[in-house]
Amino acid sequence: MARDKALKLLNTRDPALKGLLEVPEEEYMYSGHNACPGCGAAQAMRFVLKALGNQTINVLAASCWSGIAGVFPYSALKIPVLHTAFETAAAAASGVRASLDMQGDKETVVLAWAGDGGTFDIGLQALSGAGERNEDILYVCYDNEAYMNTGVHRSSATPYLAWTATTPVIHPQDRPKKDILAIMAAHRIPYAATASVAFPHDLIEKAGKAKGIRGTRFLHIYSPCTPGWRYSPELGIKIARLAVESKVFPLYEVEGGERYTLSYRPRAVPVREYLRLQGRFDHLREEEIGLIQEEVDRRWERLLRWCT
Amino acid sequence: MVKGLFSPGMLPLISISSRTTLDTPTGSWRYMRPLYQDRTPPCQDGCPAGEKVQGYLDLAKKRKFNEAWRLIVEDNPLPAVMGRVCYHPCESACNRKDYDEAINIHAVERFLGDSALAQGLELEPASGGERGEHIAVVGSGPAGLSAAYQLARRGYPVTVFEALASPGGVLRAGIPPYRLPRPILDREIGRLQALGVEFRTGIRVGVDLRWEELQRYQAIFLAVGLSRTRPFPVEGARLKGFYSGLEFLRDFNQGHKVRVGARVAVIGGGNVAIDVARTARRLGAEEVSLISLEPKGELPAHPEELEQARREGIRLLDGRGVRRIQGRNSWVEALEVARVDFQGRDPVTGAVAFTFRKGKGMLIPVETVIAAIGQEADLSFLPQEIRGGGWLLPVDDHGRLRDTNIFAGGDVVTGPARAVDAIGAGKRAALAIHSYLQGVLLEEAKLPPVVPYERLNLAYFIPAKRAESRSLPIRERLAGFTEVESGLSQGMVRLEAERCMSCGVCNGCDNCWLFCPDLAISRKARERGAYVINYDYCKGCGICVEECPRTAMALEEEVQWRR
């Protein structure tokens, strides 16, 4: 019953249905940045800034993006960027917000930007503190599911049974991926959502919606990584799309920590199709793929229950 | 830059970037180069006339109906006619048929043709001015009309000779009006006259005009089709009440009185046989049987035609042959029909191989028998040294008879084919004649490779039902010769054009621009419908190529470009 009700609530918006939202023309990024060819994190930043506009300050924790943004004296962004330490994105963003507030500037958006390592692991207490205080910041975690910049080391965002440099094939990741959105929802922040670079219209719409909300807003953006996931660079968007279509990474929103809304009805592709495009899953045996499928299905059913 | 941090004489409080990454041209990392490269859509490849189907669907989508029509008439001067009578090989080739249903291309073409007629649009000559060489076209069927048009628009004076009283060939004498209303044909042919094509009707070359008199023309195009009925090799073919399909249609379509009995047997399994059967039904025949040697599924007739015939109550007796026609008082009384083993058909001569099975046949009482078992070329008007000894005219790759100024095309060269094959043959012949007269090398049209269905990125398409035109209820159909198909409305045409996947041709969907992680594709500076790639910064990831829904881009090794 609950499941049927949830399915009814599904928004069947399709990436092919363009025109629902015109992608803003303006760019807030420069070419020539240091991201690898085909980098999902670069796409994520480009889409988010298209929604936020130039009245934005980016507080950037140590991550791939620290390099992408350009080594001194270069900058890849047209907006101010404050580079900060690994664990401090939320704390530094809170400080920037306080300073703006003191100057009477309520307009400027403070964008905290960190990877999965800086969010799920190292920066979690700072993020939790900011969320608990309901700081007026927009926190974006671009999730490439490992510490990619340091050399593909596992994080608590690394998916179950994936290869990384620190979870080699003989001992792949043995814990499920941490549910960061549930953690953020537990803080009862006004807005938290997942998004994917393969669904730019949905992503830009969510970033725009977050911009209009006061308090702590959290965006979890799925962001493929060519060298870390071991795939040919042109496949990034395809993999990100299959992550959504296979329910590995569902697109949804949580408002006020309680109201769950699905953003897209997946086409229910088997996880095998998603996994087989990536070298980090090459070692999986059939029964292990079955385990992953079970876990994905279980989480999906749980999400549907929450969406009622 | 933040104010106050760069006060003169002061060092900033923290290190601040002073330059942008535009200083670092990351294009040097690239070892694969994306580029825009249109390919051939399968519809265009499947059209013997080479219509740029994707192009006119795209224009129709944007409501540019007149421009769309202009694009069609580059390759086919008769859109309203062909949109009705063509068996649309483009739709059989359409990639969308593997996704949901093929685009209803012929209905769009028909709409564009009708819309141009309604607005009185005229054919326009191509640039190049008038030319002096006078060309004779013998036969005014689709091949002759197409060639005459292509030559006339290139500035040549063209005279078309037609044996019947009015031009159109098989379009007029063969195709019944419920498929092609005559005013449509008249007006599209009238447009050729307006362009300057001269029609001399009622002149049978070799009878009313000596072959030698054609020698004063600088080039001759023979498009006489297959005008003679193949003799029916069965006892009883001399009885009253027996007709040949071609003559039956020709007589009816020319307004002669044609009568059929209540029970009619049509012998043959091709499109002409179906035209005959459906016409007989409309002339009042209550029971019409279609007797074909081929078993069901192997009939040469188009499946859609077969289906319409079935709906109109025509009974198909497949895998059967006629042993004899039984007569009484010199009138047809019954047919003896028996099962056969069908062994095949010669695609050129149309000759069939079959054997009767053992056992007793079935006697079908009928008043009228019409045999539509194929036609052959009547080449008797040509001197022996030109016509050769075969069934058809022997021509070279360019449609030319060896060492002459005589060209030929259409059914008289290929054997029985579709009208659209003739349109294409006429177009190619016109190009060959033009090259011959101007003494220039015939440029071979080299099309880029065709995009197969597997090369499309299906994530960007949504299933959508094909728009079908309404067809007349059976009762109204049988009451006369009103057109069966009603065509699509303007709104439906636009929706149908929207369904086009634009295989291999950029239609400005923005995906490449949207997904580029390096902001190296600009869409403000579109060139010829495409975008511009800034190779100073493109790292060659290939996402634009992969995410192009229609394979209008390619990825090539950079080394080739650096040499």
PDB file of N, CA, C and O in Angstrom, chain A residues 16-18 23 25 27 29-35 37-39 42-43 46-47 50 72-76 197 200 233-234 237-238 241 267, chain B residues 16-24 26 29 457 459-460 462 509 511 513-519 523-524 537 539 541-543 546-547:
ATOM      1  N   ALA A  16      15.043  13.723 -21.253  1.00  0.00           N
ATOM      2  CA  ALA A  16      14.790  14.105 -22.640  1.00  0.00           C
ATOM      3  C   ALA A  16      13.764  15.229 -22.729  1.00  0.00           C
ATOM      4  O   ALA A  16      13.661  15.905 -23.731  1.00  0.00           O
ATOM      5  N   LEU A  17      13.003  15.413 -21.647  1.00  0.00           N
ATOM      6  CA  LEU A  17      11.971  16.453 -21.656  1.00  0.00           C
ATOM      7  C   LEU A  17      12.586  17.797 -21.341  1.00  0.00           C
ATOM      8  O   LEU A  17      12.354  18.374 -20.282  1.00  0.00           O
ATOM      9  N   LYS A  18      13.374  18.279 -22.265  1.00  0.00           N
ATOM     10  CA  LYS A  18      13.964  19.590 -22.048  1.00  0.00           C
ATOM     11  C   LYS A  18      12.899  20.651 -22.280  1.00  0.00           C
ATOM     12  O   LYS A  18      11.851  20.382 -22.815  1.00  0.00           O
ATOM     13  N   VAL A  23      18.361  25.951 -19.519  1.00  0.00           N
ATOM     14  CA  VAL A  23      19.656  26.016 -18.846  1.00  0.00           C
ATOM     15  C   VAL A  23      20.230  27.422 -19.026  1.00  0.00           C
ATOM     16  O   VAL A  23      20.333  27.904 -20.143  1.00  0.00           O
ATOM     17  N   GLU A  25      22.372  30.536 -19.774  1.00  0.00           N
ATOM     18  CA  GLU A  25      23.455  30.685 -20.750  1.00  0.00           C
ATOM     19  C   GLU A  25      24.780  31.026 -20.054  1.00  0.00           C
ATOM     20  O   GLU A  25      25.847  30.551 -20.437  1.00  0.00           O
ATOM     21  N   GLU A  27      28.095  31.520 -17.955  1.00  0.00           N
ATOM     22  CA  GLU A  27      29.061  30.601 -17.349  1.00  0.00           C
ATOM     23  C   GLU A  27      29.809  31.341 -16.241  1.00  0.00           C
ATOM     24  O   GLU A  27      30.132  32.520 -16.383  1.00  0.00           O
ATOM     25  N   MET A  29      32.573  29.750 -14.892  1.00  0.00           N
ATOM     26  CA  MET A  29      33.808  28.984 -14.844  1.00  0.00           C
ATOM     27  C   MET A  29      34.614  29.324 -16.075  1.00  0.00           C
ATOM     28  O   MET A  29      34.052  29.679 -17.107  1.00  0.00           O
ATOM     29  N   TYR A  30      35.919  29.210 -15.967  1.00  0.00           N
ATOM     30  CA  TYR A  30      36.771  29.400 -17.136  1.00  0.00           C
ATOM     31  C   TYR A  30      37.203  28.054 -17.692  1.00  0.00           C
ATOM     32  O   TYR A  30      37.365  27.080 -16.936  1.00  0.00           O
ATOM     33  N   SER A  31      37.447  28.014 -18.992  1.00  0.00           N
ATOM     34  CA  SER A  31      38.124  26.862 -19.582  1.00  0.00           C
ATOM     35  C   SER A  31      39.558  26.848 -19.055  1.00  0.00           C
ATOM     36  O   SER A  31      40.012  27.813 -18.445  1.00  0.00           O
ATOM     37  N   GLY A  32      40.267  25.768 -19.302  1.00  0.00           N
ATOM     38  CA  GLY A  32      41.676  25.703 -18.916  1.00  0.00           C
ATOM     39  C   GLY A  32      41.890  25.251 -17.490  1.00  0.00           C
ATOM     40  O   GLY A  32      43.030  25.243 -17.003  1.00  0.00           O
ATOM     41  N   HIS A  33      40.812  24.860 -16.814  1.00  0.00           N
ATOM     42  CA  HIS A  33      40.966  24.375 -15.440  1.00  0.00           C
ATOM     43  C   HIS A  33      41.697  23.039 -15.435  1.00  0.00           C
ATOM     44  O   HIS A  33      41.900  22.414 -16.489  1.00  0.00           O
ATOM     45  N   ASN A  34      42.045  22.559 -14.240  1.00  0.00           N
ATOM     46  CA  ASN A  34      42.938  21.415 -14.143  1.00  0.00           C
ATOM     47  C   ASN A  34      42.236  20.065 -13.996  1.00  0.00           C
ATOM     48  O   ASN A  34      42.892  19.080 -13.668  1.00  0.00           O
ATOM     49  N   ALA A  35      40.940  20.020 -14.191  1.00  0.00           N
ATOM     50  CA  ALA A  35      40.256  18.733 -14.045  1.00  0.00           C
ATOM     51  C   ALA A  35      40.706  17.772 -15.140  1.00  0.00           C
ATOM     52  O   ALA A  35      41.053  18.187 -16.244  1.00  0.00           O
ATOM     53  N   PRO A  37      40.318  15.040 -18.134  1.00  0.00           N
ATOM     54  CA  PRO A  37      39.310  14.988 -19.207  1.00  0.00           C
ATOM     55  C   PRO A  37      38.082  14.197 -18.759  1.00  0.00           C
ATOM     56  O   PRO A  37      38.217  13.119 -18.197  1.00  0.00           O
ATOM     57  N   GLY A  38      36.913  14.778 -18.977  1.00  0.00           N
ATOM     58  CA  GLY A  38      35.669  14.074 -18.654  1.00  0.00           C
ATOM     59  C   GLY A  38      35.287  14.121 -17.197  1.00  0.00           C
ATOM     60  O   GLY A  38      34.458  13.322 -16.744  1.00  0.00           O
ATOM     61  N   CYS A  39      35.835  15.056 -16.429  1.00  0.00           N
ATOM     62  CA  CYS A  39      35.626  15.087 -14.976  1.00  0.00           C
ATOM     63  C   CYS A  39      34.184  15.454 -14.601  1.00  0.00           C
ATOM     64  O   CYS A  39      33.656  16.480 -15.039  1.00  0.00           O
ATOM     65  N   ALA A  42      33.920  18.761 -12.397  1.00  0.00           N
ATOM     66  CA  ALA A  42      33.929  20.024 -13.141  1.00  0.00           C
ATOM     67  C   ALA A  42      32.532  20.332 -13.657  1.00  0.00           C
ATOM     68  O   ALA A  42      32.066  21.477 -13.600  1.00  0.00           O
ATOM     69  N   GLN A  43      31.837  19.289 -14.147  1.00  0.00           N
ATOM     70  CA  GLN A  43      30.465  19.490 -14.630  1.00  0.00           C
ATOM     71  C   GLN A  43      29.556  19.932 -13.482  1.00  0.00           C
ATOM     72  O   GLN A  43      28.722  20.826 -13.636  1.00  0.00           O
ATOM     73  N   ARG A  46      30.031  23.565 -12.689  1.00  0.00           N
ATOM     74  CA  ARG A  46      29.486  24.400 -13.766  1.00  0.00           C
ATOM     75  C   ARG A  46      27.963  24.504 -13.651  1.00  0.00           C
ATOM     76  O   ARG A  46      27.401  25.604 -13.732  1.00  0.00           O
ATOM     77  N   PHE A  47      27.300  23.387 -13.400  1.00  0.00           N
ATOM     78  CA  PHE A  47      25.835  23.389 -13.318  1.00  0.00           C
ATOM     79  C   PHE A  47      25.353  24.162 -12.092  1.00  0.00           C
ATOM     80  O   PHE A  47      24.408  24.953 -12.161  1.00  0.00           O
ATOM     81  N   LYS A  50      25.668  27.870 -12.530  1.00  0.00           N
ATOM     82  CA  LYS A  50      24.667  28.395 -13.459  1.00  0.00           C
ATOM     83  C   LYS A  50      23.379  28.727 -12.717  1.00  0.00           C
ATOM     84  O   LYS A  50      22.684  29.683 -13.050  1.00  0.00           O
ATOM     85  N   PHE A  72      47.943  28.561  -7.648  1.00  0.00           N
ATOM     86  CA  PHE A  72      48.290  29.974  -7.578  1.00  0.00           C
ATOM     87  C   PHE A  72      49.214  30.354  -8.730  1.00  0.00           C
ATOM     88  O   PHE A  72      50.136  29.599  -9.018  1.00  0.00           O
ATOM     89  N   PRO A  73      49.050  31.424  -9.420  1.00  0.00           N
ATOM     90  CA  PRO A  73      48.101  32.520  -9.206  1.00  0.00           C
ATOM     91  C   PRO A  73      46.863  32.441 -10.100  1.00  0.00           C
ATOM     92  O   PRO A  73      46.330  33.472 -10.475  1.00  0.00           O
ATOM     93  N   TYR A  74      46.428  31.242 -10.465  1.00  0.00           N
ATOM     94  CA  TYR A  74      45.296  31.137 -11.384  1.00  0.00           C
ATOM     95  C   TYR A  74      44.004  30.803 -10.652  1.00  0.00           C
ATOM     96  O   TYR A  74      44.030  30.167  -9.596  1.00  0.00           O
ATOM     97  N   SER A  75      42.886  31.205 -11.238  1.00  0.00           N
ATOM     98  CA  SER A  75      41.598  30.779 -10.721  1.00  0.00           C
ATOM     99  C   SER A  75      40.707  30.339 -11.875  1.00  0.00           C
ATOM    100  O   SER A  75      40.716  30.949 -12.945  1.00  0.00           O
ATOM    101  N   ALA A  76      39.966  29.260 -11.669  1.00  0.00           N
ATOM    102  CA  ALA A  76      39.085  28.746 -12.715  1.00  0.00           C
ATOM    103  C   ALA A  76      37.669  29.267 -12.554  1.00  0.00           C
ATOM    104  O   ALA A  76      36.807  28.965 -13.372  1.00  0.00           O
ATOM    105  N   VAL A 197      25.133  14.573 -12.315  1.00  0.00           N
ATOM    106  CA  VAL A 197      25.572  15.359 -13.476  1.00  0.00           C
ATOM    107  C   VAL A 197      24.940  14.855 -14.768  1.00  0.00           C
ATOM    108  O   VAL A 197      24.940  15.560 -15.779  1.00  0.00           O
ATOM    109  N   PRO A 200      21.308  17.203 -15.737  1.00  0.00           N
ATOM    110  CA  PRO A 200      21.627  18.602 -15.437  1.00  0.00           C
ATOM    111  C   PRO A 200      20.397  19.472 -15.192  1.00  0.00           C
ATOM    112  O   PRO A 200      20.463  20.395 -14.378  1.00  0.00           O
ATOM    113  N   PRO A 233      37.056   8.041 -20.581  1.00  0.00           N
ATOM    114  CA  PRO A 233      36.454   9.314 -20.160  1.00  0.00           C
ATOM    115  C   PRO A 233      35.122   9.668 -20.812  1.00  0.00           C
ATOM    116  O   PRO A 233      34.316  10.366 -20.211  1.00  0.00           O
ATOM    117  N   GLU A 234      34.864   9.173 -22.023  1.00  0.00           N
ATOM    118  CA  GLU A 234      33.613   9.584 -22.670  1.00  0.00           C
ATOM    119  C   GLU A 234      32.389   8.951 -22.004  1.00  0.00           C
ATOM    120  O   GLU A 234      31.260   9.352 -22.254  1.00  0.00           O
ATOM    121  N   ILE A 237      29.038  10.385 -18.319  1.00  0.00           N
ATOM    122  CA  ILE A 237      27.614  10.715 -18.204  1.00  0.00           C
ATOM    123  C   ILE A 237      26.768   9.449 -18.307  1.00  0.00           C
ATOM    124  O   ILE A 237      25.784   9.274 -17.592  1.00  0.00           O
ATOM    125  N   LYS A 238      27.211   8.537 -19.160  1.00  0.00           N
ATOM    126  CA  LYS A 238      26.470   7.289 -19.314  1.00  0.00           C
ATOM    127  C   LYS A 238      26.442   6.524 -17.983  1.00  0.00           C
ATOM    128  O   LYS A 238      25.400   6.004 -17.569  1.00  0.00           O
ATOM    129  N   ARG A 241      24.212   8.255 -15.563  1.00  0.00           N
ATOM    130  CA  ARG A 241      22.810   8.027 -15.916  1.00  0.00           C
ATOM    131  C   ARG A 241      22.373   6.638 -15.468  1.00  0.00           C
ATOM    132  O   ARG A 241      21.295   6.455 -14.897  1.00  0.00           O
ATOM    133  N   ARG A 267      14.344   3.712 -14.779  1.00  0.00           N
ATOM    134  CA  ARG A 267      13.858   2.713 -15.726  1.00  0.00           C
ATOM    135  C   ARG A 267      14.177   1.297 -15.246  1.00  0.00           C
ATOM    136  O   ARG A 267      14.002   0.340 -15.990  1.00  0.00           O
TER     137      ARG A 267
ATOM    138  N   ILE B  16      46.197  35.795  -3.209  1.00  0.00           N
ATOM    139  CA  ILE B  16      44.996  35.894  -4.046  1.00  0.00           C
ATOM    140  C   ILE B  16      45.373  35.672  -5.507  1.00  0.00           C
ATOM    141  O   ILE B  16      46.347  36.256  -6.003  1.00  0.00           O
ATOM    142  N   SER B  17      44.614  34.845  -6.161  1.00  0.00           N
ATOM    143  CA  SER B  17      44.873  34.597  -7.581  1.00  0.00           C
ATOM    144  C   SER B  17      44.658  35.875  -8.361  1.00  0.00           C
ATOM    145  O   SER B  17      43.690  36.615  -8.117  1.00  0.00           O
ATOM    146  N   SER B  18      45.539  36.132  -9.285  1.00  0.00           N
ATOM    147  CA  SER B  18      45.424  37.355 -10.066  1.00  0.00           C
ATOM    148  C   SER B  18      45.130  37.059 -11.532  1.00  0.00           C
ATOM    149  O   SER B  18      44.905  37.961 -12.310  1.00  0.00           O
ATOM    150  N   ARG B  19      45.168  35.787 -11.896  1.00  0.00           N
ATOM    151  CA  ARG B  19      44.957  35.440 -13.297  1.00  0.00           C
ATOM    152  C   ARG B  19      43.948  34.289 -13.377  1.00  0.00           C
ATOM    153  O   ARG B  19      43.641  33.660 -12.365  1.00  0.00           O
ATOM    154  N   THR B  20      43.478  34.033 -14.596  1.00  0.00           N
ATOM    155  CA  THR B  20      42.505  32.945 -14.755  1.00  0.00           C
ATOM    156  C   THR B  20      43.151  31.768 -15.482  1.00  0.00           C
ATOM    157  O   THR B  20      44.211  31.906 -16.094  1.00  0.00           O
ATOM    158  N   THR B  21      42.468  30.638 -15.406  1.00  0.00           N
ATOM    159  CA  THR B  21      43.001  29.441 -16.052  1.00  0.00           C
ATOM    160  C   THR B  21      42.931  29.529 -17.573  1.00  0.00           C
ATOM    161  O   THR B  21      43.380  28.620 -18.261  1.00  0.00           O
ATOM    162  N   LEU B  22      42.370  30.625 -18.096  1.00  0.00           N
ATOM    163  CA  LEU B  22      42.409  30.791 -19.552  1.00  0.00           C
ATOM    164  C   LEU B  22      43.849  30.881 -20.038  1.00  0.00           C
ATOM    165  O   LEU B  22      44.136  30.692 -21.221  1.00  0.00           O
ATOM    166  N   ASP B  23      44.790  31.190 -19.092  1.00  0.00           N
ATOM    167  CA  ASP B  23      46.208  31.251 -19.448  1.00  0.00           C
ATOM    168  C   ASP B  23      46.802  29.872 -19.701  1.00  0.00           C
ATOM    169  O   ASP B  23      47.932  29.763 -20.157  1.00  0.00           O
ATOM    170  N   THR B  24      46.064  28.820 -19.313  1.00  0.00           N
ATOM    171  CA  THR B  24      46.612  27.474 -19.477  1.00  0.00           C
ATOM    172  C   THR B  24      45.799  26.695 -20.500  1.00  0.00           C
ATOM    173  O   THR B  24      44.792  26.084 -20.163  1.00  0.00           O
ATOM    174  N   THR B  26      44.555  23.965 -22.045  1.00  0.00           N
ATOM    175  CA  THR B  26      44.589  22.532 -21.751  1.00  0.00           C
ATOM    176  C   THR B  26      44.311  21.670 -22.974  1.00  0.00           C
ATOM    177  O   THR B  26      44.308  20.451 -22.887  1.00  0.00           O
ATOM    178  N   TRP B  29      46.512  18.695 -23.870  1.00  0.00           N
ATOM    179  CA  TRP B  29      46.413  17.356 -23.270  1.00  0.00           C
ATOM    180  C   TRP B  29      45.758  16.362 -24.220  1.00  0.00           C
ATOM    181  O   TRP B  29      45.787  15.166 -24.000  1.00  0.00           O
ATOM    182  N   ASN B 457      21.933   7.304 -29.196  1.00  0.00           N
ATOM    183  CA  ASN B 457      21.907   7.307 -27.738  1.00  0.00           C
ATOM    184  C   ASN B 457      20.456   7.460 -27.294  1.00  0.00           C
ATOM    185  O   ASN B 457      19.890   8.549 -27.278  1.00  0.00           O
ATOM    186  N   ALA B 459      18.880   7.360 -24.604  1.00  0.00           N
ATOM    187  CA  ALA B 459      18.471   7.985 -23.343  1.00  0.00           C
ATOM    188  C   ALA B 459      17.708   9.289 -23.589  1.00  0.00           C
ATOM    189  O   ALA B 459      17.004   9.759 -22.710  1.00  0.00           O
ATOM    190  N   TYR B 460      17.872   9.848 -24.761  1.00  0.00           N
ATOM    191  CA  TYR B 460      17.303  11.174 -24.989  1.00  0.00           C
ATOM    192  C   TYR B 460      16.021  11.149 -25.815  1.00  0.00           C
ATOM    193  O   TYR B 460      15.599  12.173 -26.345  1.00  0.00           O
ATOM    194  N   ILE B 462      11.852   9.822 -26.046  1.00  0.00           N
ATOM    195  CA  ILE B 462      10.707   9.363 -25.263  1.00  0.00           C
ATOM    196  C   ILE B 462       9.768   8.632 -26.216  1.00  0.00           C
ATOM    197  O   ILE B 462       9.516   9.119 -27.313  1.00  0.00           O
ATOM    198  N   CYS B 509      20.432  20.171 -30.378  1.00  0.00           N
ATOM    199  CA  CYS B 509      19.781  19.755 -29.133  1.00  0.00           C
ATOM    200  C   CYS B 509      20.535  20.247 -27.904  1.00  0.00           C
ATOM    201  O   CYS B 509      20.032  20.137 -26.793  1.00  0.00           O
ATOM    202  N   ASN B 511      23.119  19.061 -26.285  1.00  0.00           N
ATOM    203  CA  ASN B 511      23.758  18.099 -25.378  1.00  0.00           C
ATOM    204  C   ASN B 511      25.269  18.284 -25.304  1.00  0.00           C
ATOM    205  O   ASN B 511      25.855  18.251 -24.224  1.00  0.00           O
ATOM    206  N   TRP B 513      27.074  20.903 -25.859  1.00  0.00           N
ATOM    207  CA  TRP B 513      27.355  22.149 -25.144  1.00  0.00           C
ATOM    208  C   TRP B 513      27.128  21.967 -23.647  1.00  0.00           C
ATOM    209  O   TRP B 513      27.924  22.383 -22.818  1.00  0.00           O
ATOM    210  N   LEU B 514      26.037  21.297 -23.332  1.00  0.00           N
ATOM    211  CA  LEU B 514      25.631  21.164 -21.932  1.00  0.00           C
ATOM    212  C   LEU B 514      26.615  20.323 -21.126  1.00  0.00           C
ATOM    213  O   LEU B 514      26.941  20.659 -19.988  1.00  0.00           O
ATOM    214  N   PHE B 515      27.092  19.239 -21.687  1.00  0.00           N
ATOM    215  CA  PHE B 515      27.872  18.290 -20.897  1.00  0.00           C
ATOM    216  C   PHE B 515      29.379  18.548 -20.943  1.00  0.00           C
ATOM    217  O   PHE B 515      30.123  17.872 -20.249  1.00  0.00           O
ATOM    218  N   CYS B 516      29.837  19.485 -21.737  1.00  0.00           N
ATOM    219  CA  CYS B 516      31.285  19.695 -21.845  1.00  0.00           C
ATOM    220  C   CYS B 516      31.849  20.148 -20.498  1.00  0.00           C
ATOM    221  O   CYS B 516      31.517  21.228 -20.014  1.00  0.00           O
ATOM    222  N   PRO B 517      32.741  19.347 -19.866  1.00  0.00           N
ATOM    223  CA  PRO B 517      33.277  19.734 -18.562  1.00  0.00           C
ATOM    224  C   PRO B 517      34.262  20.887 -18.685  1.00  0.00           C
ATOM    225  O   PRO B 517      34.642  21.486 -17.690  1.00  0.00           O
ATOM    226  N   ASP B 518      34.690  21.178 -19.897  1.00  0.00           N
ATOM    227  CA  ASP B 518      35.741  22.171 -20.102  1.00  0.00           C
ATOM    228  C   ASP B 518      35.233  23.462 -20.721  1.00  0.00           C
ATOM    229  O   ASP B 518      36.035  24.313 -21.099  1.00  0.00           O
ATOM    230  N   LEU B 519      33.926  23.607 -20.835  1.00  0.00           N
ATOM    231  CA  LEU B 519      33.322  24.799 -21.419  1.00  0.00           C
ATOM    232  C   LEU B 519      33.981  25.137 -22.749  1.00  0.00           C
ATOM    233  O   LEU B 519      34.226  26.293 -23.069  1.00  0.00           O
ATOM    234  N   ARG B 523      27.715  27.733 -27.960  1.00  0.00           N
ATOM    235  CA  ARG B 523      26.495  27.587 -28.761  1.00  0.00           C
ATOM    236  C   ARG B 523      26.018  28.923 -29.287  1.00  0.00           C
ATOM    237  O   ARG B 523      25.064  28.986 -30.022  1.00  0.00           O
ATOM    238  N   LYS B 524      26.697  29.995 -28.880  1.00  0.00           N
ATOM    239  CA  LYS B 524      26.299  31.293 -29.427  1.00  0.00           C
ATOM    240  C   LYS B 524      26.777  31.408 -30.864  1.00  0.00           C
ATOM    241  O   LYS B 524      26.148  32.042 -31.685  1.00  0.00           O
ATOM    242  N   TYR B 537      41.117  24.513 -25.551  1.00  0.00           N
ATOM    243  CA  TYR B 537      40.821  24.028 -24.196  1.00  0.00           C
ATOM    244  C   TYR B 537      40.201  22.633 -24.171  1.00  0.00           C
ATOM    245  O   TYR B 537      40.151  22.009 -23.122  1.00  0.00           O
ATOM    246  N   LYS B 539      39.816  18.999 -23.958  1.00  0.00           N
ATOM    247  CA  LYS B 539      40.769  17.976 -23.542  1.00  0.00           C
ATOM    248  C   LYS B 539      40.506  16.649 -24.254  1.00  0.00           C
ATOM    249  O   LYS B 539      41.215  15.672 -24.022  1.00  0.00           O
ATOM    250  N   CYS B 541      37.810  14.560 -24.041  1.00  0.00           N
ATOM    251  CA  CYS B 541      37.238  13.472 -23.241  1.00  0.00           C
ATOM    252  C   CYS B 541      36.239  12.659 -24.056  1.00  0.00           C
ATOM    253  O   CYS B 541      36.048  11.476 -23.826  1.00  0.00           O
ATOM    254  N   GLY B 542      35.570  13.319 -25.019  1.00  0.00           N
ATOM    255  CA  GLY B 542      34.643  12.581 -25.889  1.00  0.00           C
ATOM    256  C   GLY B 542      33.232  12.486 -25.354  1.00  0.00           C
ATOM    257  O   GLY B 542      32.393  11.814 -25.946  1.00  0.00           O
ATOM    258  N   ILE B 543      32.943  13.162 -24.240  1.00  0.00           N
ATOM    259  CA  ILE B 543      31.579  13.081 -23.692  1.00  0.00           C
ATOM    260  C   ILE B 543      30.567  13.657 -24.681  1.00  0.00           C
ATOM    261  O   ILE B 543      29.487  13.100 -24.872  1.00  0.00           O
ATOM    262  N   GLU B 546      29.826  10.961 -27.174  1.00  0.00           N
ATOM    263  CA  GLU B 546      29.071   9.866 -26.578  1.00  0.00           C
ATOM    264  C   GLU B 546      27.623  10.280 -26.295  1.00  0.00           C
ATOM    265  O   GLU B 546      26.699   9.497 -26.476  1.00  0.00           O
ATOM    266  N   GLU B 547      27.436  11.510 -25.854  1.00  0.00           N
ATOM    267  CA  GLU B 547      26.095  11.952 -25.458  1.00  0.00           C
ATOM    268  C   GLU B 547      25.304  12.564 -26.606  1.00  0.00           C
ATOM    269  O   GLU B 547      24.166  12.980 -26.416  1.00  0.00           O
TER     270      GLU B 547
END
